[in-house]
XYZ file of C-alpha atoms in Angstrom:
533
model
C 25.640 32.545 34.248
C 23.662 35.733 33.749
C 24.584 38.957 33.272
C 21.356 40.816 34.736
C 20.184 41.667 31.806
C 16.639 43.612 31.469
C 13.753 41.931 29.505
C 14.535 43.565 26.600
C 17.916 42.960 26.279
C 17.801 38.935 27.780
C 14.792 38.976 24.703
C 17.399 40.580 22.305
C 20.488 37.860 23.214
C 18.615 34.817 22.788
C 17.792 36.428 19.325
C 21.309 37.238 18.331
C 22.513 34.150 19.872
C 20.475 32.151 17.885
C 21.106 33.721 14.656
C 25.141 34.121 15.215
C 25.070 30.732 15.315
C 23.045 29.573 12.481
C 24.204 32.242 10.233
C 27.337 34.056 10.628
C 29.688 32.047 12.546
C 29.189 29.451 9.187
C 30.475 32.812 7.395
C 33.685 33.279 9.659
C 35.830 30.790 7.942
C 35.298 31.683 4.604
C 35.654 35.101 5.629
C 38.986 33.794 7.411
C 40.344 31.834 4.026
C 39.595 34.507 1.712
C 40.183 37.906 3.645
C 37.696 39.000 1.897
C 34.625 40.460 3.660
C 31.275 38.953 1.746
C 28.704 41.351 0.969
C 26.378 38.500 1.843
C 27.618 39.090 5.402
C 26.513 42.430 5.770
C 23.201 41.789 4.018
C 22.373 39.287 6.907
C 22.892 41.921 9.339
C 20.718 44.171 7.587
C 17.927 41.793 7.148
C 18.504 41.124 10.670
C 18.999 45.070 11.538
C 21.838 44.646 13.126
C 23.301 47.987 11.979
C 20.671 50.615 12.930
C 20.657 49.084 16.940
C 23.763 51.224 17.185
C 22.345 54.514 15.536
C 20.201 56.576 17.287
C 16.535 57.319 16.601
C 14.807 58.053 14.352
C 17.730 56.730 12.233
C 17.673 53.043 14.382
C 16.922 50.981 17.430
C 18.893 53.648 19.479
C 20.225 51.381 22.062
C 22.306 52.372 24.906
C 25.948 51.739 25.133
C 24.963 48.657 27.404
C 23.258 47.176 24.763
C 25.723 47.494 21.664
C 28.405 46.365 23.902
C 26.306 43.076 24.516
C 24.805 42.962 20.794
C 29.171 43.299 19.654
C 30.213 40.644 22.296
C 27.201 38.532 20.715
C 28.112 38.870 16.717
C 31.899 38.240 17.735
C 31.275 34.787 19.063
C 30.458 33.843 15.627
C 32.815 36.312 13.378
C 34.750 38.585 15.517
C 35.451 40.571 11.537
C 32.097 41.391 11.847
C 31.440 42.677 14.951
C 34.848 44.966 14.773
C 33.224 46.040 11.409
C 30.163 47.326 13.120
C 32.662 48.647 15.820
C 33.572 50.979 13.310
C 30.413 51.642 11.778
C 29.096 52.576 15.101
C 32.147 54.747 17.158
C 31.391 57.088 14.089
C 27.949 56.898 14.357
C 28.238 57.723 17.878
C 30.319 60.798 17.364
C 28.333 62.512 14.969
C 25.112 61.324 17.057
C 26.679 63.109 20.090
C 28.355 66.392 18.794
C 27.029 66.920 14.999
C 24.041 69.610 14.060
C 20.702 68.735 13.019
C 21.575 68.634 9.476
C 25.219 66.613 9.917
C 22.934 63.528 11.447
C 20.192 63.851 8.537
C 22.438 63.893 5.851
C 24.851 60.729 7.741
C 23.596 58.551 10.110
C 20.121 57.937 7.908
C 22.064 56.249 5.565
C 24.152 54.445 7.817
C 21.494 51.891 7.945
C 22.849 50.073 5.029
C 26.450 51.828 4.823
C 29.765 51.492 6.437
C 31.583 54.207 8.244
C 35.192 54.931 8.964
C 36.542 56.900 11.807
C 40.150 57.970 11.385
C 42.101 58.950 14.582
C 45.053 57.085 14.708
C 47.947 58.162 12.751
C 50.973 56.534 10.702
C 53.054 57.668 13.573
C 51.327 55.393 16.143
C 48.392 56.433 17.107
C 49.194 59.441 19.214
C 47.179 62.927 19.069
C 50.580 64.871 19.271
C 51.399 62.723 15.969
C 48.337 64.689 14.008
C 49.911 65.343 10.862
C 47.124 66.148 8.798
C 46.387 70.062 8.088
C 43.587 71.917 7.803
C 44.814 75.131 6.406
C 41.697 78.045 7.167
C 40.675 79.670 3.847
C 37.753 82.644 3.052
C 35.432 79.762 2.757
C 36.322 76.616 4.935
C 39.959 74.877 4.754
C 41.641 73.151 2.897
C 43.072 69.393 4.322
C 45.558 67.595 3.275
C 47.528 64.541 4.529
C 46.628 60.912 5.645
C 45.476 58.432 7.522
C 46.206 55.074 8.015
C 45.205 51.584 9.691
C 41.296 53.022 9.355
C 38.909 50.136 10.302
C 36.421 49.883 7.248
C 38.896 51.593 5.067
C 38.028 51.489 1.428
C 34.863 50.471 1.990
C 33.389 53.327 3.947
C 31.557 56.053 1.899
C 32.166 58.460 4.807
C 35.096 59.102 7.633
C 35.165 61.504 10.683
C 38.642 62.509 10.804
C 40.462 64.429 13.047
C 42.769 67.105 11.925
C 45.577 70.179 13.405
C 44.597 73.676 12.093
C 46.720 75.996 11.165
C 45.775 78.226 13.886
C 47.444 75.361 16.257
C 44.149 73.752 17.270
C 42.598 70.567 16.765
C 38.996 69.968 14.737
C 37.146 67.157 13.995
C 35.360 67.048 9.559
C 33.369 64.454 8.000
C 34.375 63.695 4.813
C 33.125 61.986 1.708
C 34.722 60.027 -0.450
C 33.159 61.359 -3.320
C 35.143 65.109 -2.465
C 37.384 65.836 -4.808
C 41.131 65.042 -3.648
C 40.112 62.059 -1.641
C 41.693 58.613 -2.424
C 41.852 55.522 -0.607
C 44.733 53.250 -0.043
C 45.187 49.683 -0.994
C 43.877 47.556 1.809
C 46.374 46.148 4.167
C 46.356 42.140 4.776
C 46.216 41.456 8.577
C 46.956 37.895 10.010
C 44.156 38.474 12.234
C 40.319 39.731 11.329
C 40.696 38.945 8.126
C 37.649 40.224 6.942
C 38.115 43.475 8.246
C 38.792 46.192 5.736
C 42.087 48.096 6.426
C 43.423 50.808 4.650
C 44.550 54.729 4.367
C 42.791 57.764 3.136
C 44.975 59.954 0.905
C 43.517 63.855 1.463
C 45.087 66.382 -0.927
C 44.042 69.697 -0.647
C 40.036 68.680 0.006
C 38.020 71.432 0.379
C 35.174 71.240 3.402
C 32.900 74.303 4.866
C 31.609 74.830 8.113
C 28.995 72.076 7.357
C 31.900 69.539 7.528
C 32.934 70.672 10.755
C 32.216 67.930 13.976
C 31.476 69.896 16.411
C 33.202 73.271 16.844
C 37.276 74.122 15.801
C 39.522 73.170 18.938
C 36.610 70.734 20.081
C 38.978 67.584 18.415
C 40.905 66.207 20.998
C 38.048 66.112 23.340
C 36.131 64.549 20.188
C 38.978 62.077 19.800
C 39.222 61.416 23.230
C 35.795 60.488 23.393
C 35.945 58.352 20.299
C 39.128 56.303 21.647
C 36.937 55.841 24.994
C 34.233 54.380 23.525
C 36.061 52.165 21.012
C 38.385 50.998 24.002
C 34.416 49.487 25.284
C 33.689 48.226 22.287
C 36.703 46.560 21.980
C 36.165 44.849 25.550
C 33.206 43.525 24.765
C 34.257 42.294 21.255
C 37.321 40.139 23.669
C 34.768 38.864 25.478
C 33.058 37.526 22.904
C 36.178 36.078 21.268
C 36.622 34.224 24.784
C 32.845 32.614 24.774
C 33.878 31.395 21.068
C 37.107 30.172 22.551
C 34.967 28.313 25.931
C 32.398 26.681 23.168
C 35.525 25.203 20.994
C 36.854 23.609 24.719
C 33.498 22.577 26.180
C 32.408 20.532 22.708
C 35.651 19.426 22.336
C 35.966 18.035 25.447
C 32.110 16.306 25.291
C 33.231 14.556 22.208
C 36.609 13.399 23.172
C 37.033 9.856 24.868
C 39.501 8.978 27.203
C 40.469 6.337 29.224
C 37.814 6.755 32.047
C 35.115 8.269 29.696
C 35.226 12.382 28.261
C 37.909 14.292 28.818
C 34.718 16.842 30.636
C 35.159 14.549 33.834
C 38.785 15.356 33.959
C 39.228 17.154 37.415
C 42.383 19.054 35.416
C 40.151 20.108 32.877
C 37.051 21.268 34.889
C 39.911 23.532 36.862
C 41.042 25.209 33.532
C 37.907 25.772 32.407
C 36.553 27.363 35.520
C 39.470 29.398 35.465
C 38.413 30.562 31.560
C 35.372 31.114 32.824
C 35.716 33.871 35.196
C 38.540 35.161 33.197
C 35.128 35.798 30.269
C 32.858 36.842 33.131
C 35.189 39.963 34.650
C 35.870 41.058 31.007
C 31.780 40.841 30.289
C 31.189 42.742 33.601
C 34.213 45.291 32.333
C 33.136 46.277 29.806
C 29.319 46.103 30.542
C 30.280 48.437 33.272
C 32.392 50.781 30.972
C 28.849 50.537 29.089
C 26.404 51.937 31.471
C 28.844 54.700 32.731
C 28.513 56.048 29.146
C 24.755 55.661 29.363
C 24.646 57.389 32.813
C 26.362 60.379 31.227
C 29.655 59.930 33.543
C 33.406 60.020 32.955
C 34.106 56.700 31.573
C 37.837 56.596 30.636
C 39.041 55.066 33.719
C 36.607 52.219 32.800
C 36.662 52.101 29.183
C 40.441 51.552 29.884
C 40.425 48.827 31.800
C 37.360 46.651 30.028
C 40.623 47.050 26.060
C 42.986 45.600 28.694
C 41.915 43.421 30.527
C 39.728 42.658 27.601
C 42.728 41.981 25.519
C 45.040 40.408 28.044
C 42.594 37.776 29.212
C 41.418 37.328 25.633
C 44.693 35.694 24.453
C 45.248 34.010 27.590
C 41.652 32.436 27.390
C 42.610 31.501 23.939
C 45.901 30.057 24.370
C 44.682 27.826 27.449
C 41.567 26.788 25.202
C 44.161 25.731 22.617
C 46.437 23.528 24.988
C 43.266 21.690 25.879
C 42.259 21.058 22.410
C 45.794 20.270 21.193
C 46.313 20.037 16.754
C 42.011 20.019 16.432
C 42.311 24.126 17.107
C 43.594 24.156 13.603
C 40.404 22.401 12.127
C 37.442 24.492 11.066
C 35.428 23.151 13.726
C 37.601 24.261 16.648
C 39.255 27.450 15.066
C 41.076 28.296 18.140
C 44.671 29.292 16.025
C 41.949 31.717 13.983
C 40.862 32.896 17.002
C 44.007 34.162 18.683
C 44.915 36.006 15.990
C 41.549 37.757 16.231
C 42.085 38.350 19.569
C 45.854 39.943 19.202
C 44.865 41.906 15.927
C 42.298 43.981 18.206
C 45.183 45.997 19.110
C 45.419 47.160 15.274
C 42.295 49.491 16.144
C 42.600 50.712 19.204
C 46.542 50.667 20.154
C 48.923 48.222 22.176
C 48.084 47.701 25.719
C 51.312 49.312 26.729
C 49.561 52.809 25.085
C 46.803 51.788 27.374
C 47.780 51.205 30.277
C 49.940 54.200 29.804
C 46.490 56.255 29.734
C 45.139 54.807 32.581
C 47.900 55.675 34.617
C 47.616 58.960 33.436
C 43.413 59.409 34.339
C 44.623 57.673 38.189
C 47.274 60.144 38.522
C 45.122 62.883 37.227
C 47.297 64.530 34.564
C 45.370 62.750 31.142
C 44.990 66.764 30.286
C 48.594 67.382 30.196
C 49.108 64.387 28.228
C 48.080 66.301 25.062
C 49.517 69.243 25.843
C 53.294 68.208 26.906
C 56.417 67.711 24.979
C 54.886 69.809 21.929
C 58.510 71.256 21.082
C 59.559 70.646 17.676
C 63.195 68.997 17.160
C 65.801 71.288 17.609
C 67.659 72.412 14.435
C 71.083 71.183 15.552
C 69.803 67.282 15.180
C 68.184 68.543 11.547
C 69.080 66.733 8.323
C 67.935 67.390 5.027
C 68.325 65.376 1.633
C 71.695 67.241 0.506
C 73.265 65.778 3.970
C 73.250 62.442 3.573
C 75.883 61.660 1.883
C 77.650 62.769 5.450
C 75.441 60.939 7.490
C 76.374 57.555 5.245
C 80.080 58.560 5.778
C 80.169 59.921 9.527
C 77.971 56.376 10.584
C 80.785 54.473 8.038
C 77.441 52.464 6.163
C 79.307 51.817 2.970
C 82.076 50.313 4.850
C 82.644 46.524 6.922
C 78.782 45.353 5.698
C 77.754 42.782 7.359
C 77.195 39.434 5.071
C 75.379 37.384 7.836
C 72.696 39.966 8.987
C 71.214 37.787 11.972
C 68.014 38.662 13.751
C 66.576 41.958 15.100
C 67.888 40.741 18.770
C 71.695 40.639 17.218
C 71.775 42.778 14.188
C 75.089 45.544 14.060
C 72.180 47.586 11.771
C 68.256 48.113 11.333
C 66.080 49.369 9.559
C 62.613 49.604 11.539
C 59.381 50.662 9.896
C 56.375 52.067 11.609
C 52.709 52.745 10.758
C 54.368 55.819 8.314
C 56.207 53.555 6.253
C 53.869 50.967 4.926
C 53.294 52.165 1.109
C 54.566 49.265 -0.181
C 57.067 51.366 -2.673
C 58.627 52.723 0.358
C 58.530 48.615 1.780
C 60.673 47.807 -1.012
C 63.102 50.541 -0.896
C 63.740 49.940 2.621
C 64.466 46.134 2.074
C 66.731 47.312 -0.680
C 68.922 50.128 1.753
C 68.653 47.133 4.740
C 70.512 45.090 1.897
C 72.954 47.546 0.841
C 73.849 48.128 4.072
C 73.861 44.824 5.837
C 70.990 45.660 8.155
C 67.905 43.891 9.299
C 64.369 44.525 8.751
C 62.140 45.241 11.944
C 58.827 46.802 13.185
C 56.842 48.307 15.467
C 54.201 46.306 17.218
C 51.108 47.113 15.561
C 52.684 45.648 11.957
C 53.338 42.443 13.369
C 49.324 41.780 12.715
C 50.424 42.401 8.781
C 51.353 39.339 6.256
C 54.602 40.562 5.727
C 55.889 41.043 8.880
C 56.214 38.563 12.162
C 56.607 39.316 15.700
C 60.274 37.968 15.874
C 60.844 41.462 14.060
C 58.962 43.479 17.022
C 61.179 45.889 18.492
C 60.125 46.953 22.331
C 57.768 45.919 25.455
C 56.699 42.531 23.748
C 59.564 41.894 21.531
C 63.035 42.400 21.260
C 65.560 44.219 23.262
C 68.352 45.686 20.536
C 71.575 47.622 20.644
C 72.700 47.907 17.153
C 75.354 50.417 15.982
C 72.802 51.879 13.317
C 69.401 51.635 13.602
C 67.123 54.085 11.183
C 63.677 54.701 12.302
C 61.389 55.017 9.461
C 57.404 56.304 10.500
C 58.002 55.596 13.670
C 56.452 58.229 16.690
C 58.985 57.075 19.089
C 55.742 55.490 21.857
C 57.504 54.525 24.833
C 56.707 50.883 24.241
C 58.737 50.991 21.457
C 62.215 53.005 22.476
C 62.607 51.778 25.554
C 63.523 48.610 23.395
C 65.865 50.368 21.143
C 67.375 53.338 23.520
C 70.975 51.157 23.719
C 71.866 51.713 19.996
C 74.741 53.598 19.506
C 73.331 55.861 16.205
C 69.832 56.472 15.962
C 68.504 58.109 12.899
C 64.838 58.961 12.969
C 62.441 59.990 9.930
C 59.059 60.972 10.643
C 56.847 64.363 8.973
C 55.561 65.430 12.684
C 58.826 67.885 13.616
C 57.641 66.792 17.604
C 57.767 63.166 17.608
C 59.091 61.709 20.179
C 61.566 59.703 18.514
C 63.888 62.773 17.755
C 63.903 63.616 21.468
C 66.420 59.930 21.004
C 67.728 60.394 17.998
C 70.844 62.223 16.819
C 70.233 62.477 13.600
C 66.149 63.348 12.488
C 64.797 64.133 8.879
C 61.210 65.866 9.278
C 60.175 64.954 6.341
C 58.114 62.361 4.166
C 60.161 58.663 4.754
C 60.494 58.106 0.507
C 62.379 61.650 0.177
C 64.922 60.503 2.601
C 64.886 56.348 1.424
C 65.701 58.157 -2.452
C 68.132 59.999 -0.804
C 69.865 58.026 1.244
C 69.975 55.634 -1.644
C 71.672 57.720 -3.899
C 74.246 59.055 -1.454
C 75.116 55.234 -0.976
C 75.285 55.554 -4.511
């Protein structure tokens, strides 16, 4: 079924189609086996010039939104690590295409031809803007920045990152910076379950010094740059689902050609047809989403209503189309012909980027209702100092919430565990992993997370606290990098003691907590290990 595309772009698909399938989508499983993304990948898309159709002219193809939504859904039906790569590559690109100088998209976006970009929004504590805990402190010159980022799509391999950071005259700006500026570091790259090849990791910024040329846009233009940003990703994102859904339909509809049953192919089962026509328009509204989402950016109109809906329903339908396509195809969806297992973890890791739909949806009420402006702008106090711990009391806190005494020897699971110990996007160095695991075993308490870890190696989703996961009233439970989303505590609001860590003094999660430490989460796990002590 067509999508009514113009010449150019029906030209352009047949094009892509053709080469997906010769070329990368033989990539994808070696790209799945290793986690390793191949440079030979990338080269393909340059010989191809992939890359440049998402940067404007004179630096590319300058396509429309329409069109790098279809050219994304196109590359992910053969590596969906791919096209979330150039998802990244091109939400920057599009930023500093739309608010950067003259000189800011000379010195970038030529380059960007042949080199990755990273845009870094979201934050360890979950991806809100009120969690912005990096600084830019204003000096004679410029400011200085320091703090970090985390979960960046391309991290470690990008050469440049638009960040977004809180001033310390209170308002939010948007720098570029390069990794080659003194005091910038990368993380080690985090191992997801799902799009393996994509690069994930932090940015480390300690005391980086930027000018007015750095600047995106103007100081206090950020959240409106960020907003933006998350818009346009949310599209992306859609069409990258869709994608992952007409990989999903081509493992089912070759499957069921080749597979011989009683009265011939299981393709004249009536049972089958049904399900697949089902799949099918489940594909086609999350094409037409996000295609729409597309062409409201291109006709200069407010499209975060739209770009909304095409991540959800993107993302719902995208592991439901997956799951059915697995049920038809039985044990072969673990074979590397019919990767369907591969798939749906592609499909559920796609929240990594661009947050859970619960965050989501929770926007999209907000834009109906028309109060998205106050949603920045709300519930800005800072924790009051009566709830306030600091390293020297926590020797009371072990004694007042009795953790030394009547440990549990059988812990259990997150659903029936007297103590937790829950880690968020904020506590994922993996020295602070291991001192965690080592107070949860002092203590008798269980290990869980936050949903966007459960994508990670080391984590499952049997330790997912929230909409999603578990429901848990535990005596204890210590909140380590966690924001406090509403997904998440309205899982966790029965426990009894809630201690919260997190650096941002107006995360949520102290509005629930009795006890919070604003602070960094290693000060308080040395801490609170040595009180125990």
């Amino acid at each position: 079924m067509g999508l009514n595309l113009t010449a150019d772009q029906a030209a352009m698909q047949r094009q892509l189609v053709t080469f997906t399938k010769q070329h990368l989508a033989p990539l994808d499983h070696q790209i799945d086996q290793t986690g390793e993304f191949p440079k030979a990948a990338y080269d393909l898309l340059i010989q191809q010039k992939v890359p440049q159709l998402g940067l404007a002219k004179p630096y590319g193809a300058g396509l429309g939104m329409q069109s790098r939504a279809l050219v994304l859904s196109i590359i992910a039906r053969g590596s969906a690590s791919l096209a979330v790569m150039l998802e990244g590559l091109w939400k920057a690109a599009e930023q500093i295409d739309h608010y950067g100088t003259t000189a800011q998209k000379d010195k970038y976006l030529a380059p960007a031809v042949d080199h990755l970009m990273g845009f870094a929004i979201t934050e360890p504590s979950g991806g809100s803007l009120l969690g912005v805990k990096t600084m830019a402190t204003k000096t004679a010159d410029g400011w200085l920045i320091n703090g970090e980022k985390a979960f960046i799509t391309n991290g470690g391999q990008a050469t440049t990152y638009v960040i977004l950071a809180r001033t310390d005259q209170g308002e939010f700006a948007t720098f570029i910076i390069d990794t080659s500026m003194p005091g910038v570091t990368t993380a080690d790259k985090q191992t997801t379950m799902g799009l393996r090849g994509v690069s994930v990791a932090g940015l480390h910024l300690h005391n980086v010094k930027v000018t007015a040329e750095n600047i995106l846009g103007r100081p206090g233009q950020g959240l409106e740059i960020a907003r933006r940003n998350q818009a346009v990703a949310r599209i992306m994102m859609g069409a990258i689902a869709a994608g992952i859904m007409e990989h999903a339909l081509d493992c089912v509809k070759g499957y069921a050609e080749k597979r011989e049953v009683v009265d011939g192919t299981l393709n004249t089962i009536p049972a089958v047809q049904t399900k697949v026509a089902n799949m099918t328009m489940q594909k086609r509204a999350a094409e037409l989403l996000a295609l729409d989402a597309a062409q409201q950016v291109d006709a200069n109109v407010d499209f975060e209503a739209a770009a909304a809906m095409a991540k959800l329903y993107g993302g719902h339908q995208g592991f439901k189309v997956t799951n059915e396509a697995i049920q038809v195809v039985g044990g072969v969806a673990y074979t590397h012909e019919f990767p369907l297992e591969q798939l749906l973890r592609d499909v559920r890791a796609l929240d990594l980027a661009e947050g859970s739909s619960e965050w989501i949806s929770q926007d999209l009420g907000a834009i109906e209702l028309g109060v998205m402006e106050q949603q920045n702008t709300l519930n800005q106090q800072p924790v009051p100092t009566a709830k306030r711990i600091q390293v020297a009391d926590l020797h009371r806190v072990v004694k007042k919430l009795r953790l030394t005494e009547d440990v549990p020897v059988n812990v259990g699971n997150v659903s029936t565990a007297k103590r937790i110990i829950a880690l968020g996007r904020g506590a994922l160095d993996p020295a602070v992993v291991l001192k965690a695991q080592q107070l949860a075993k002092w203590i008798g308490a269980t290990i869980a997370v936050t949903r966007p870890l459960t994508t990670l190696e080391q984590f499952s989703v049997d330790q997912q606290i929230g909409l999603g996961g578990a429901t848990v009233n535990p005596e204890v439970i210590i909140t380590l990098g966690i924001s406090g989303a509403d997904q998440f505590v309205i899982g966790m609001v029965g426990a009894k003691h809630i201690v919260a860590v997190n650096q941002d003094e107006t995360a949520p999660i102290f509005k629930v907590a009795q006890h919070a430490f604003v602070g960094n989460v290693d000060d308080f796990l040395t801490g609170i290990l040595a009180a125990l002590n």
